[in-house]
Short mmCIF file of C-alpha atoms in Angstrom, two decimals:
data_model
loop_
_atom_site.label_atom_id
_atom_site.label_comp_id
_atom_site.label_asym_id
_atom_site.label_seq_id
_atom_site.Cartn_x
_atom_site.Cartn_y
_atom_site.Cartn_z
CA UNK A 1 0.00 0.00 0.00
CA UNK A 2 1.11 3.57 -0.63
CA UNK A 3 1.59 5.10 2.78
CA UNK A 4 3.59 8.26 2.07
CA UNK A 5 2.25 11.71 2.82
CA UNK A 6 1.91 12.54 -0.85
CA UNK A 7 -1.50 11.73 -2.33
CA UNK A 8 -2.68 10.18 -5.57
CA UNK A 9 -5.76 11.61 -7.21
CA UNK A 10 -7.84 10.19 -10.02
CA UNK A 11 -9.31 11.82 -13.16
CA UNK A 12 -12.05 9.76 -14.82
CA UNK A 13 -12.94 10.66 -18.39
CA UNK A 14 -16.16 10.85 -20.38
CA UNK A 15 -17.47 8.16 -22.72
CA UNK A 16 -21.01 7.01 -21.93
CA UNK A 17 -21.38 3.27 -21.55
CA UNK A 18 -17.65 2.84 -22.12
CA UNK A 19 -17.31 3.98 -18.52
CA UNK A 20 -17.54 0.34 -17.47
CA UNK A 21 -13.84 0.26 -18.33
CA UNK A 22 -13.24 2.77 -15.52
CA UNK A 23 -14.49 0.22 -13.04
CA UNK A 24 -12.24 -2.55 -14.32
CA UNK A 25 -9.25 -0.20 -14.20
CA UNK A 26 -10.14 0.84 -10.65
CA UNK A 27 -10.25 -2.81 -9.63
CA UNK A 28 -6.76 -3.42 -11.02
CA UNK A 29 -5.37 -0.25 -9.42
CA UNK A 30 -6.73 -1.23 -6.03
CA UNK A 31 -5.14 -4.67 -6.41
CA UNK A 32 -1.80 -2.86 -6.84
CA UNK A 33 -2.34 -1.27 -3.43
CA UNK A 34 -3.30 2.18 -4.66
CA UNK A 35 -5.65 4.33 -2.62
CA UNK A 36 -6.78 7.73 -3.79
CA UNK A 37 -7.03 11.01 -1.91
CA UNK A 38 -9.45 12.69 -4.36
CA UNK A 39 -11.47 12.05 -7.53
CA UNK A 40 -12.64 14.29 -10.39
CA UNK A 41 -14.85 13.02 -13.18
CA UNK A 42 -16.59 14.07 -16.36
CA UNK A 43 -19.86 12.61 -17.69
CA UNK A 44 -19.85 8.84 -16.98
CA UNK A 45 -16.56 9.48 -15.19
CA UNK A 46 -18.43 11.73 -12.78
CA UNK A 47 -20.96 8.98 -12.04
CA UNK A 48 -18.28 6.37 -11.39
CA UNK A 49 -16.20 8.94 -9.50
CA UNK A 50 -19.07 10.00 -7.25
CA UNK A 51 -19.86 6.41 -6.35
CA UNK A 52 -16.20 5.71 -5.62
CA UNK A 53 -15.88 8.90 -3.55
CA UNK A 54 -18.92 7.81 -1.57
CA UNK A 55 -17.13 4.61 -0.60
CA UNK A 56 -18.43 1.95 -2.99
CA UNK A 57 -15.92 -0.67 -4.14
CA UNK A 58 -15.36 -1.26 -7.88
CA UNK A 59 -17.39 -4.46 -7.58
CA UNK A 60 -20.26 -2.55 -5.96
CA UNK A 61 -20.15 0.13 -8.66
CA UNK A 62 -20.26 -2.44 -11.46
CA UNK A 63 -23.40 -3.97 -9.97
CA UNK A 64 -25.06 -0.58 -9.40
CA UNK A 65 -24.45 0.54 -12.98
CA UNK A 66 -25.60 -2.82 -14.32
CA UNK A 67 -28.93 -2.23 -12.63
CA UNK A 68 -28.95 1.43 -13.64
CA UNK A 69 -29.11 0.51 -17.39
CA UNK A 70 -27.63 3.65 -18.96
CA UNK A 71 -29.11 3.16 -22.42
CA UNK A 72 -32.56 2.20 -21.20
CA UNK A 73 -32.61 5.16 -18.85
CA UNK A 74 -31.67 7.57 -21.65
CA UNK A 75 -34.44 6.21 -23.86
CA UNK A 76 -36.96 6.59 -21.05
CA UNK A 77 -35.91 10.22 -20.65
CA UNK A 78 -36.49 10.83 -24.35
CA UNK A 79 -39.92 9.24 -24.15
CA UNK A 80 -41.02 10.96 -20.94
CA UNK A 81 -39.46 14.35 -21.62
CA UNK A 82 -38.08 14.60 -18.07
CA UNK A 83 -34.83 13.66 -16.34
CA UNK A 84 -36.69 12.81 -13.11
CA UNK A 85 -36.18 9.01 -13.46
CA UNK A 86 -32.41 9.47 -13.82
CA UNK A 87 -32.19 11.94 -10.93
CA UNK A 88 -34.18 9.59 -8.71
CA UNK A 89 -31.95 6.64 -9.59
CA UNK A 90 -28.76 8.61 -8.94
CA UNK A 91 -30.14 9.99 -5.68
CA UNK A 92 -30.95 6.46 -4.56
CA UNK A 93 -27.44 5.18 -5.31
CA UNK A 94 -25.86 8.18 -3.61
CA UNK A 95 -28.24 8.22 -0.61
CA UNK A 96 -29.18 11.82 -1.50
CA UNK A 97 -25.71 12.91 -0.35
CA UNK A 98 -24.28 16.39 -0.72
CA UNK A 99 -20.60 16.77 -1.57
CA UNK A 100 -19.50 17.31 2.02
CA UNK A 101 -20.90 13.90 2.96
CA UNK A 102 -18.67 11.95 0.56
CA UNK A 103 -15.67 10.07 1.94
CA UNK A 104 -13.27 11.58 -0.61
CA UNK A 105 -13.03 15.08 -2.10
CA UNK A 106 -14.86 14.97 -5.42
CA UNK A 107 -15.65 17.28 -8.33
CA UNK A 108 -17.86 16.86 -11.41
CA UNK A 109 -17.20 18.79 -14.61
CA UNK A 110 -19.98 20.35 -16.71
CA UNK A 111 -20.19 22.89 -19.55
CA UNK A 112 -22.21 26.12 -19.52
CA UNK A 113 -24.64 25.73 -22.43
CA UNK A 114 -24.67 29.47 -23.13
CA UNK A 115 -21.03 30.48 -22.78
CA UNK A 116 -19.23 27.18 -23.43
CA UNK A 117 -17.26 27.68 -20.22
CA UNK A 118 -16.11 24.85 -18.02
CA UNK A 119 -18.02 24.58 -14.74
CA UNK A 120 -16.49 22.70 -11.80
CA UNK A 121 -19.21 21.43 -9.47
CA UNK A 122 -18.20 20.88 -5.83
CA UNK A 123 -21.24 21.75 -3.74
CA UNK A 124 -24.91 20.89 -3.40
CA UNK A 125 -26.48 17.52 -4.13
CA UNK A 126 -24.09 15.12 -5.78
CA UNK A 127 -26.81 13.56 -7.96
CA UNK A 128 -27.64 16.95 -9.50
CA UNK A 129 -23.98 17.61 -10.27
CA UNK A 130 -23.31 14.28 -11.99
CA UNK A 131 -26.57 14.58 -13.90
CA UNK A 132 -25.44 17.96 -15.26
CA UNK A 133 -21.98 16.59 -16.04
CA UNK A 134 -23.58 13.73 -18.02
CA UNK A 135 -26.20 15.76 -19.92
CA UNK A 136 -25.17 14.87 -23.45
CA UNK A 137 -27.46 16.01 -26.30
CA UNK A 138 -29.74 14.70 -27.73
CA UNK A 139 -30.57 12.44 -24.75
CA UNK A 140 -30.51 15.41 -22.35
CA UNK A 141 -31.15 19.05 -23.23
CA UNK A 142 -29.27 20.39 -20.23
CA UNK A 143 -29.71 20.65 -16.48
CA UNK A 144 -30.33 23.99 -14.75
CA UNK A 145 -28.27 24.57 -11.60
CA UNK A 146 -27.81 27.92 -9.88
CA UNK A 147 -29.36 29.82 -12.80
CA UNK A 148 -27.00 28.23 -15.34
CA UNK A 149 -28.00 25.68 -17.96
CA UNK A 150 -25.35 22.97 -17.87
CA UNK A 151 -24.53 20.10 -20.19
CA UNK A 152 -21.89 17.41 -20.66
CA UNK A 153 -18.46 18.37 -19.37
CA UNK A 154 -16.69 16.46 -22.16
CA UNK A 155 -16.86 19.56 -24.35
CA UNK A 156 -14.55 21.52 -22.03
CA UNK A 157 -12.61 19.01 -19.88
CA UNK A 158 -13.04 15.38 -20.89
CA UNK A 159 -10.37 14.01 -18.52
CA UNK A 160 -10.11 16.55 -15.68
CA UNK A 161 -6.57 16.00 -14.47
CA UNK A 162 -6.14 19.66 -13.50
CA UNK A 163 -9.23 19.54 -11.29
CA UNK A 164 -8.10 16.25 -9.72
CA UNK A 165 -4.77 17.86 -8.85
CA UNK A 166 -6.47 20.94 -7.39
CA UNK A 167 -8.43 18.65 -5.06
CA UNK A 168 -5.18 17.68 -3.37
CA UNK A 169 -3.32 15.09 -5.44
CA UNK A 170 0.47 15.24 -5.87
CA UNK A 171 0.26 12.61 -8.61
CA UNK A 172 -2.70 12.34 -10.99
CA UNK A 173 -3.75 9.17 -12.78
CA UNK A 174 -6.07 9.82 -15.70
CA UNK A 175 -8.27 7.31 -17.49
CA UNK A 176 -9.35 8.30 -21.00
CA UNK A 177 -12.02 6.20 -22.72
CA UNK A 178 -11.04 7.54 -26.14
CA UNK A 179 -7.53 8.43 -27.34
CA UNK A 180 -6.47 11.38 -25.18
CA UNK A 181 -5.15 13.27 -28.20
CA UNK A 182 -8.74 13.58 -29.46
CA UNK A 183 -9.46 16.00 -26.65
CA UNK A 184 -6.61 18.47 -27.19
CA UNK A 185 -9.02 20.83 -28.92
CA UNK A 186 -12.78 20.39 -29.05
CA UNK A 187 -15.65 22.49 -30.39
CA UNK A 188 -18.87 23.33 -28.62
CA UNK A 189 -22.04 24.71 -30.19
CA UNK A 190 -23.59 27.17 -27.72
CA UNK A 191 -27.34 27.71 -27.49
CA UNK A 192 -27.07 30.91 -29.51
CA UNK A 193 -25.57 28.95 -32.39
CA UNK A 194 -22.03 30.20 -31.86
CA UNK A 195 -19.29 27.59 -32.24
CA UNK A 196 -16.69 27.83 -29.48
CA UNK A 197 -13.21 26.30 -29.59
CA UNK A 198 -12.22 24.67 -26.30
CA UNK A 199 -8.57 23.92 -25.59
CA UNK A 200 -8.64 21.39 -22.82
CA UNK A 201 -6.14 21.54 -19.95
CA UNK A 202 -7.06 18.40 -18.05
CA UNK A 203 -5.31 15.85 -20.25
CA UNK A 204 -1.89 17.47 -19.93
CA UNK A 205 -2.25 17.71 -16.17
CA UNK A 206 -2.25 13.94 -15.73
CA UNK A 207 1.05 12.41 -14.64
CA UNK A 208 0.06 8.97 -15.89
CA UNK A 209 -2.61 8.19 -18.46
CA UNK A 210 -4.44 4.91 -18.99
CA UNK A 211 -6.15 4.56 -22.38
CA UNK A 212 -8.05 1.26 -22.66
CA UNK A 213 -8.68 0.39 -26.30
CA UNK A 214 -12.44 0.77 -26.65
CA UNK A 215 -12.42 1.71 -30.33
CA UNK A 216 -14.82 -1.11 -31.24
CA UNK A 217 -17.52 0.17 -28.87
CA UNK A 218 -19.89 3.13 -28.90
CA UNK A 219 -20.94 5.35 -26.02
CA UNK A 220 -24.33 3.58 -25.94
CA UNK A 221 -23.02 0.00 -26.17
CA UNK A 222 -24.28 -1.11 -22.76
CA UNK A 223 -24.63 -4.73 -23.95
CA UNK A 224 -20.83 -5.06 -23.95
CA UNK A 225 -20.39 -3.94 -20.34
CA UNK A 226 -18.54 -7.09 -19.21
CA UNK A 227 -16.09 -6.93 -22.11
CA UNK A 228 -15.37 -3.24 -21.51
CA UNK A 229 -14.83 -3.90 -17.81
CA UNK A 230 -12.25 -6.56 -18.71
CA UNK A 231 -10.50 -4.23 -21.16
CA UNK A 232 -10.20 -1.56 -18.48
CA UNK A 233 -8.86 -4.09 -15.99
CA UNK A 234 -6.27 -5.48 -18.41
CA UNK A 235 -5.14 -1.99 -19.43
CA UNK A 236 -4.40 -1.00 -15.83
CA UNK A 237 -3.02 -4.42 -14.88
CA UNK A 238 -0.64 -4.56 -17.84
CA UNK A 239 0.84 -1.14 -16.99
CA UNK A 240 1.06 -1.66 -13.24
CA UNK A 241 4.84 -1.98 -13.23
CA UNK A 242 5.27 1.17 -15.27
CA UNK A 243 2.89 3.04 -12.98
CA UNK A 244 4.68 1.92 -9.81
CA UNK A 245 7.99 3.10 -11.30
CA UNK A 246 6.44 6.50 -12.07
CA UNK A 247 5.18 6.81 -8.50
CA UNK A 248 8.63 6.03 -7.14
CA UNK A 249 10.13 8.62 -9.47
CA UNK A 250 7.75 11.17 -7.93
CA UNK A 251 8.93 10.12 -4.45
CA UNK A 252 5.61 8.63 -3.49
CA UNK A 253 6.42 5.86 -1.04
CA UNK A 254 5.28 2.32 -1.80
#
């Protein structure tokens, strides 16, 4: 186990149903003895991150998301015209917690639908924050919080390594569900029709990046959850030695 004073924080990236790979990677990292001092997440990464920050194990999270049925829930939102079913499900999993009640410092990343600015959510109800962070059109039209209409954080910070570091980590491990280079520069279409160029800082702030190869899957491919979990696990497991060397190089005691 890592017992030095320096902390390791985690940045979990966006990717819809491909987020099952996050859970497999978390399982492998825990088997290496890693424990995290803080978590930041975007979109599905915010959901997994919130559950982990609450204290659920990777095995618990896999079972919760299996029952959550991401694709089915999105389709029900489209049919009903309300995000209430998703909010209720998230609230249930998170015991209606606010951020201060989580076991680990946590942040969810969203995008302001009007300005295209990154919004870091760290207060209020956790379920509302992760719902805003995950509000990807056309399934969700945006979530209003504190007089701002928010949508998926992937547009502005897909793998929030900078936010994870700001939460207290001396070493940041990022997990990107698509090639990290794809997020160097993204474009966001604001509600007024203006296209905004977003140069993302989070990727470069990660000290170590895991990129499970999920190129054969889509963000809605919930039927392949078990396979994606295994891919995430193998990615982290196969690079464990390299990661431990990097931690030693940063003087983080093992």
